[in-house]
Amino acid sequence: MKILGLDSSGLVAGIAIVEDDLLLAEYNVNYKKTHSQTLLPMLDEVRKMIELDMDSIDAIAIASGPGSFTGLRIGSATAKGLGMALDKPLVEVPTLEGLAYNLWGTESLVCPLIDARRNQVYTGIYEFVRENTQEQKIHINIVETQCATDISILIEKLNQLGAKQPGRSVIFLGDGVPVYKEVIAQQIKIPYSFAPAGMNRQCAGSIAALGAVYYAEGRVVSAAEHQPEYLRQSQAERELAEKGQK
């Protein structure tokens, strides 16, 4: 099983190839460049480096949102175009689940934060659960599904979870961390930490790896069916709606 992972949902643009349990290649760039100018050249570079036959890909995993509206549209268009050209299915990996997957296996709660502005974050709460089997398989469990919410409301939910499970800690990661780090420090009541560099931003390898899990479970859509998950209206849509109400 070979999965191509794409992520342009935030400041990071990334391409990765996972074959079975092996990461064959990964190319992530976190810099001030337009994803429309970098995503396909990055894929072409990876293709050449590992002599990848694009027809050998089983599916394309795409960070499906939420995130940057522009970035999501670029990633979606790229994935749809490749899927149609190659006649391959798409695996929609929610951005926040992919981000949480960076910390696979931790016993702490995982809370990704993507800055949604207007004092809000795109977020969710996740944990990794060990199945009671001899192999001790680990899977991601959704404690709070992804949403757009006020940072203080999120922290209160975490405090409530901590009260029910004394000693349970939480790890924050994502581009919302530097924006709300002081607010977290002031309001959080449970043990917490921040993921280090290399784990604290969107990562195409995690999208591809989690995409492989979802592909094996049959969670695929056609390229024509795929649509990004924005979670809320864009600023332009909000302004247009406000004008219509006047």
mmCIF file of C-alpha atoms in Angstrom:
data_model
loop_
_atom_site.group_PDB
_atom_site.id
_atom_site.type_symbol
_atom_site.label_atom_id
_atom_site.label_comp_id
_atom_site.label_asym_id
_atom_site.label_seq_id
_atom_site.Cartn_x
_atom_site.Cartn_y
_atom_site.Cartn_z
ATOM 1 C CA MET A 1 0.000 0.000 0.000
ATOM 2 C CA LYS A 2 1.439 3.325 -1.099
ATOM 3 C CA ILE A 3 -0.079 6.640 -0.008
ATOM 4 C CA LEU A 4 0.767 10.152 -1.192
ATOM 5 C CA GLY A 5 0.187 12.737 1.533
ATOM 6 C CA LEU A 6 -0.411 16.442 0.810
ATOM 7 C CA ASP A 7 -0.741 19.271 3.318
ATOM 8 C CA SER A 8 -1.040 22.973 2.548
ATOM 9 C CA SER A 9 -3.599 23.776 5.233
ATOM 10 C CA GLY A 10 -1.378 26.258 7.065
ATOM 11 C CA LEU A 11 1.983 27.977 6.800
ATOM 12 C CA VAL A 12 3.664 24.620 6.128
ATOM 13 C CA ALA A 13 3.488 23.029 2.695
ATOM 14 C CA GLY A 14 4.318 19.346 2.622
ATOM 15 C CA ILE A 15 4.522 16.232 0.474
ATOM 16 C CA ALA A 16 5.132 12.697 1.753
ATOM 17 C CA ILE A 17 5.087 9.132 0.465
ATOM 18 C CA VAL A 18 4.298 6.256 2.830
ATOM 19 C CA GLU A 19 4.565 2.648 1.698
ATOM 20 C CA ASP A 20 3.162 0.146 4.192
ATOM 21 C CA ASP A 21 4.895 1.113 7.466
ATOM 22 C CA LEU A 22 7.775 2.992 5.861
ATOM 23 C CA LEU A 23 8.084 6.732 5.183
ATOM 24 C CA LEU A 24 9.844 6.750 1.810
ATOM 25 C CA ALA A 25 10.142 10.525 1.481
ATOM 26 C CA GLU A 26 8.936 13.732 3.070
ATOM 27 C CA TYR A 27 9.363 17.361 1.995
ATOM 28 C CA ASN A 28 8.036 20.073 4.327
ATOM 29 C CA VAL A 29 8.680 23.783 3.958
ATOM 30 C CA ASN A 30 7.649 26.416 6.502
ATOM 31 C CA TYR A 31 8.508 29.646 4.746
ATOM 32 C CA LYS A 32 6.945 32.732 3.142
ATOM 33 C CA LYS A 33 6.108 31.197 -0.212
ATOM 34 C CA THR A 34 2.793 30.644 -1.944
ATOM 35 C CA HIS A 35 1.783 27.000 -1.779
ATOM 36 C CA SER A 36 0.507 27.145 -5.346
ATOM 37 C CA GLN A 37 4.115 27.815 -6.396
ATOM 38 C CA THR A 38 5.719 25.122 -4.236
ATOM 39 C CA LEU A 39 3.447 22.088 -3.829
ATOM 40 C CA LEU A 40 3.763 20.543 -7.300
ATOM 41 C CA PRO A 41 7.503 21.346 -7.650
ATOM 42 C CA MET A 42 8.043 19.643 -4.267
ATOM 43 C CA LEU A 43 6.131 16.592 -5.476
ATOM 44 C CA ASP A 44 8.154 16.506 -8.683
ATOM 45 C CA GLU A 45 11.401 16.674 -6.684
ATOM 46 C CA VAL A 46 10.305 13.813 -4.432
ATOM 47 C CA ARG A 47 9.163 11.800 -7.449
ATOM 48 C CA LYS A 48 12.588 12.135 -9.053
ATOM 49 C CA MET A 49 14.530 11.431 -5.855
ATOM 50 C CA ILE A 50 12.793 8.120 -5.113
ATOM 51 C CA GLU A 51 12.048 7.218 -8.750
ATOM 52 C CA LEU A 52 8.346 7.167 -7.980
ATOM 53 C CA ASP A 53 5.915 5.780 -10.529
ATOM 54 C CA MET A 54 2.817 7.880 -9.873
ATOM 55 C CA ASP A 55 0.589 5.046 -11.111
ATOM 56 C CA SER A 56 1.861 2.909 -8.206
ATOM 57 C CA ILE A 57 0.114 5.167 -5.665
ATOM 58 C CA ASP A 58 -2.994 3.600 -4.144
ATOM 59 C CA ALA A 59 -4.552 6.801 -2.806
ATOM 60 C CA ILE A 60 -3.925 10.484 -2.105
ATOM 61 C CA ALA A 61 -4.315 11.651 1.493
ATOM 62 C CA ILE A 62 -5.145 15.337 1.801
ATOM 63 C CA ALA A 63 -5.294 17.565 4.879
ATOM 64 C CA SER A 64 -8.954 18.404 4.412
ATOM 65 C CA GLY A 65 -9.334 21.258 6.884
ATOM 66 C CA PRO A 66 -9.777 23.388 8.781
ATOM 67 C CA GLY A 67 -6.954 25.848 8.199
ATOM 68 C CA SER A 68 -6.005 28.654 5.858
ATOM 69 C CA PHE A 69 -8.814 29.114 3.334
ATOM 70 C CA THR A 70 -6.341 29.766 0.521
ATOM 71 C CA GLY A 71 -4.070 26.906 1.554
ATOM 72 C CA LEU A 72 -6.975 24.463 1.749
ATOM 73 C CA ARG A 73 -8.178 25.438 -1.713
ATOM 74 C CA ILE A 74 -4.693 24.951 -3.170
ATOM 75 C CA GLY A 75 -4.287 21.546 -1.528
ATOM 76 C CA SER A 76 -7.789 20.480 -2.522
ATOM 77 C CA ALA A 77 -7.311 21.510 -6.147
ATOM 78 C CA THR A 78 -3.952 19.720 -6.290
ATOM 79 C CA ALA A 79 -5.321 16.513 -4.762
ATOM 80 C CA LYS A 80 -8.444 16.557 -6.972
ATOM 81 C CA GLY A 81 -6.361 17.153 -10.106
ATOM 82 C CA LEU A 82 -3.963 14.321 -9.288
ATOM 83 C CA GLY A 83 -6.789 12.015 -8.288
ATOM 84 C CA MET A 84 -8.642 12.593 -11.538
ATOM 85 C CA ALA A 85 -5.524 12.330 -13.691
ATOM 86 C CA LEU A 86 -4.340 9.135 -12.009
ATOM 87 C CA ASP A 87 -7.828 7.713 -11.346
ATOM 88 C CA LYS A 88 -7.025 7.342 -7.641
ATOM 89 C CA PRO A 89 -9.283 7.818 -4.591
ATOM 90 C CA LEU A 90 -8.719 10.535 -1.989
ATOM 91 C CA VAL A 91 -8.475 10.068 1.758
ATOM 92 C CA GLU A 92 -9.708 13.117 3.662
ATOM 93 C CA VAL A 93 -7.631 13.529 6.832
ATOM 94 C CA PRO A 94 -8.961 16.272 9.129
ATOM 95 C CA THR A 95 -6.124 18.732 9.611
ATOM 96 C CA LEU A 96 -6.289 18.626 13.403
ATOM 97 C CA GLU A 97 -6.248 14.824 13.521
ATOM 98 C CA GLY A 98 -3.191 14.847 11.284
ATOM 99 C CA LEU A 99 -1.520 17.430 13.514
ATOM 100 C CA ALA A 100 -2.308 15.401 16.636
ATOM 101 C CA TYR A 101 -0.834 12.311 14.940
ATOM 102 C CA ASN A 102 2.592 13.985 15.176
ATOM 103 C CA LEU A 103 2.530 12.926 18.844
ATOM 104 C CA TRP A 104 1.418 9.330 18.228
ATOM 105 C CA GLY A 105 1.621 7.144 21.313
ATOM 106 C CA THR A 106 1.785 9.826 23.987
ATOM 107 C CA GLU A 107 -0.215 9.190 27.159
ATOM 108 C CA SER A 108 -1.084 12.897 27.448
ATOM 109 C CA LEU A 109 -4.085 14.534 25.888
ATOM 110 C CA VAL A 110 -3.148 16.220 22.613
ATOM 111 C CA CYS A 111 -4.598 19.631 21.787
ATOM 112 C CA PRO A 112 -3.686 21.097 18.378
ATOM 113 C CA LEU A 113 -4.232 24.833 17.974
ATOM 114 C CA ILE A 114 -4.536 26.589 14.632
ATOM 115 C CA ASP A 115 -4.939 30.339 14.863
ATOM 116 C CA ALA A 116 -8.367 31.251 13.438
ATOM 117 C CA ARG A 117 -8.022 34.930 14.478
ATOM 118 C CA ARG A 118 -10.804 36.973 16.115
ATOM 119 C CA ASN A 119 -9.662 35.381 19.430
ATOM 120 C CA GLN A 120 -10.595 31.935 18.137
ATOM 121 C CA VAL A 121 -8.744 28.733 17.360
ATOM 122 C CA TYR A 122 -9.434 25.704 15.236
ATOM 123 C CA THR A 123 -8.918 22.898 17.685
ATOM 124 C CA GLY A 124 -9.864 19.457 18.938
ATOM 125 C CA ILE A 125 -8.807 17.201 21.804
ATOM 126 C CA TYR A 126 -7.312 13.783 21.126
ATOM 127 C CA GLU A 127 -5.792 10.832 22.931
ATOM 128 C CA PHE A 128 -4.019 7.650 21.918
ATOM 129 C CA VAL A 129 -5.635 4.466 23.173
ATOM 130 C CA ARG A 130 -3.927 1.100 23.496
ATOM 131 C CA GLU A 131 -6.114 -1.795 22.490
ATOM 132 C CA ASN A 132 -6.170 -4.682 24.955
ATOM 133 C CA THR A 133 -4.477 -7.148 22.641
ATOM 134 C CA GLN A 134 -1.152 -8.963 22.674
ATOM 135 C CA GLU A 135 0.183 -6.629 19.975
ATOM 136 C CA GLN A 136 -0.908 -3.548 21.965
ATOM 137 C CA LYS A 137 -2.116 -1.630 18.916
ATOM 138 C CA ILE A 138 -2.557 2.112 19.394
ATOM 139 C CA HIS A 139 -5.214 4.218 17.710
ATOM 140 C CA ILE A 140 -6.214 7.869 17.845
ATOM 141 C CA ASN A 141 -9.403 8.641 19.756
ATOM 142 C CA ILE A 142 -11.393 11.870 19.397
ATOM 143 C CA VAL A 143 -12.200 13.321 22.822
ATOM 144 C CA GLU A 144 -13.536 16.604 21.403
ATOM 145 C CA THR A 145 -14.201 16.811 17.678
ATOM 146 C CA GLN A 146 -12.552 19.615 15.698
ATOM 147 C CA CYS A 147 -14.257 22.981 15.877
ATOM 148 C CA ALA A 148 -13.706 26.738 15.847
ATOM 149 C CA THR A 149 -13.981 28.120 19.364
ATOM 150 C CA ASP A 150 -12.796 30.776 21.795
ATOM 151 C CA ILE A 151 -9.478 29.869 23.429
ATOM 152 C CA SER A 152 -10.920 30.353 26.928
ATOM 153 C CA ILE A 153 -13.773 27.917 26.233
ATOM 154 C CA LEU A 154 -11.236 25.336 25.072
ATOM 155 C CA ILE A 155 -9.090 25.742 28.184
ATOM 156 C CA GLU A 156 -12.149 25.337 30.414
ATOM 157 C CA LYS A 157 -12.961 22.043 28.671
ATOM 158 C CA LEU A 158 -9.417 20.854 29.307
ATOM 159 C CA ASN A 159 -9.657 21.885 32.952
ATOM 160 C CA GLN A 160 -12.878 19.881 33.273
ATOM 161 C CA LEU A 161 -11.262 16.822 31.698
ATOM 162 C CA GLY A 162 -8.334 17.193 34.071
ATOM 163 C CA ALA A 163 -10.689 17.340 37.052
ATOM 164 C CA LYS A 164 -12.228 14.027 35.989
ATOM 165 C CA GLN A 165 -8.811 12.423 35.434
ATOM 166 C CA PRO A 166 -6.411 13.809 38.060
ATOM 167 C CA GLY A 167 -2.821 13.869 36.878
ATOM 168 C CA ARG A 168 -3.737 13.805 33.184
ATOM 169 C CA SER A 169 -1.594 16.259 31.238
ATOM 170 C CA VAL A 170 -2.041 17.938 27.863
ATOM 171 C CA ILE A 171 0.386 18.777 25.075
ATOM 172 C CA PHE A 172 -0.344 21.799 22.859
ATOM 173 C CA LEU A 173 0.977 22.162 19.319
ATOM 174 C CA GLY A 174 0.255 24.148 16.176
ATOM 175 C CA ASP A 175 0.657 27.720 14.971
ATOM 176 C CA GLY A 176 -1.854 28.922 17.569
ATOM 177 C CA VAL A 177 0.553 28.133 20.418
ATOM 178 C CA PRO A 178 2.727 31.275 20.134
ATOM 179 C CA VAL A 179 -0.421 33.402 19.751
ATOM 180 C CA TYR A 180 -2.148 32.065 22.889
ATOM 181 C CA LYS A 181 0.779 30.866 24.996
ATOM 182 C CA GLU A 182 0.266 33.533 27.668
ATOM 183 C CA VAL A 183 -3.487 32.915 27.845
ATOM 184 C CA ILE A 184 -2.846 29.190 28.307
ATOM 185 C CA ALA A 185 -0.351 29.852 31.108
ATOM 186 C CA GLN A 186 -2.839 32.115 32.899
ATOM 187 C CA GLN A 187 -5.922 29.895 32.630
ATOM 188 C CA ILE A 188 -4.845 26.244 32.464
ATOM 189 C CA LYS A 189 -5.167 24.261 35.699
ATOM 190 C CA ILE A 190 -3.793 20.898 34.618
ATOM 191 C CA PRO A 191 -0.191 19.899 33.791
ATOM 192 C CA TYR A 192 0.716 21.024 30.275
ATOM 193 C CA SER A 193 3.597 21.312 27.829
ATOM 194 C CA PHE A 194 4.273 22.455 24.277
ATOM 195 C CA ALA A 195 5.483 20.150 21.509
ATOM 196 C CA PRO A 196 9.065 20.801 20.346
ATOM 197 C CA ALA A 197 10.246 21.855 16.892
ATOM 198 C CA GLY A 198 9.832 19.038 14.404
ATOM 199 C CA MET A 199 6.512 18.038 15.953
ATOM 200 C CA ASN A 200 4.674 21.311 16.463
ATOM 201 C CA ARG A 201 3.438 22.134 12.944
ATOM 202 C CA GLN A 202 1.543 20.400 10.164
ATOM 203 C CA CYS A 203 3.507 17.491 8.767
ATOM 204 C CA ALA A 204 2.827 15.714 5.471
ATOM 205 C CA GLY A 205 4.277 12.482 6.881
ATOM 206 C CA SER A 206 1.543 12.359 9.516
ATOM 207 C CA ILE A 207 -1.145 13.040 6.904
ATOM 208 C CA ALA A 208 0.189 10.185 4.769
ATOM 209 C CA ALA A 209 0.565 7.806 7.734
ATOM 210 C CA LEU A 210 -2.903 8.495 9.150
ATOM 211 C CA GLY A 211 -4.247 8.476 5.601
ATOM 212 C CA ALA A 212 -2.905 4.935 5.226
ATOM 213 C CA VAL A 213 -4.833 3.896 8.340
ATOM 214 C CA TYR A 214 -8.044 5.448 7.045
ATOM 215 C CA TYR A 215 -7.499 3.990 3.568
ATOM 216 C CA ALA A 216 -7.224 0.504 5.076
ATOM 217 C CA GLU A 217 -10.554 1.192 6.827
ATOM 218 C CA GLY A 218 -12.162 2.105 3.516
ATOM 219 C CA ARG A 219 -12.561 5.799 4.324
ATOM 220 C CA VAL A 220 -12.103 7.141 0.796
ATOM 221 C CA VAL A 221 -13.909 9.510 -1.556
ATOM 222 C CA SER A 222 -13.570 10.115 -5.260
ATOM 223 C CA ALA A 223 -11.607 13.133 -6.438
ATOM 224 C CA ALA A 224 -14.845 14.661 -7.732
ATOM 225 C CA GLU A 225 -16.549 14.281 -4.321
ATOM 226 C CA HIS A 226 -13.839 15.906 -2.217
ATOM 227 C CA GLN A 227 -14.466 19.333 -0.706
ATOM 228 C CA PRO A 228 -12.365 21.132 1.951
ATOM 229 C CA GLU A 229 -13.773 21.453 5.469
ATOM 230 C CA TYR A 230 -13.579 25.139 6.397
ATOM 231 C CA LEU A 231 -15.611 24.937 9.656
ATOM 232 C CA ARG A 232 -16.629 28.585 9.318
ATOM 233 C CA GLN A 233 -17.204 31.253 6.681
ATOM 234 C CA SER A 234 -14.328 33.244 5.218
ATOM 235 C CA GLN A 235 -14.009 36.916 6.102
ATOM 236 C CA ALA A 236 -15.329 37.897 2.666
ATOM 237 C CA GLU A 237 -18.387 35.655 3.130
ATOM 238 C CA ARG A 238 -19.038 37.071 6.600
ATOM 239 C CA GLU A 239 -18.815 40.647 5.329
ATOM 240 C CA LEU A 240 -21.169 39.868 2.438
ATOM 241 C CA ALA A 241 -23.679 38.270 4.831
ATOM 242 C CA GLU A 242 -23.493 41.286 7.152
ATOM 243 C CA LYS A 243 -24.192 43.651 4.238
ATOM 244 C CA GLY A 244 -27.188 41.527 3.253
ATOM 245 C CA GLN A 245 -28.666 41.887 6.728
ATOM 246 C CA LYS A 246 -28.570 45.682 6.628
#
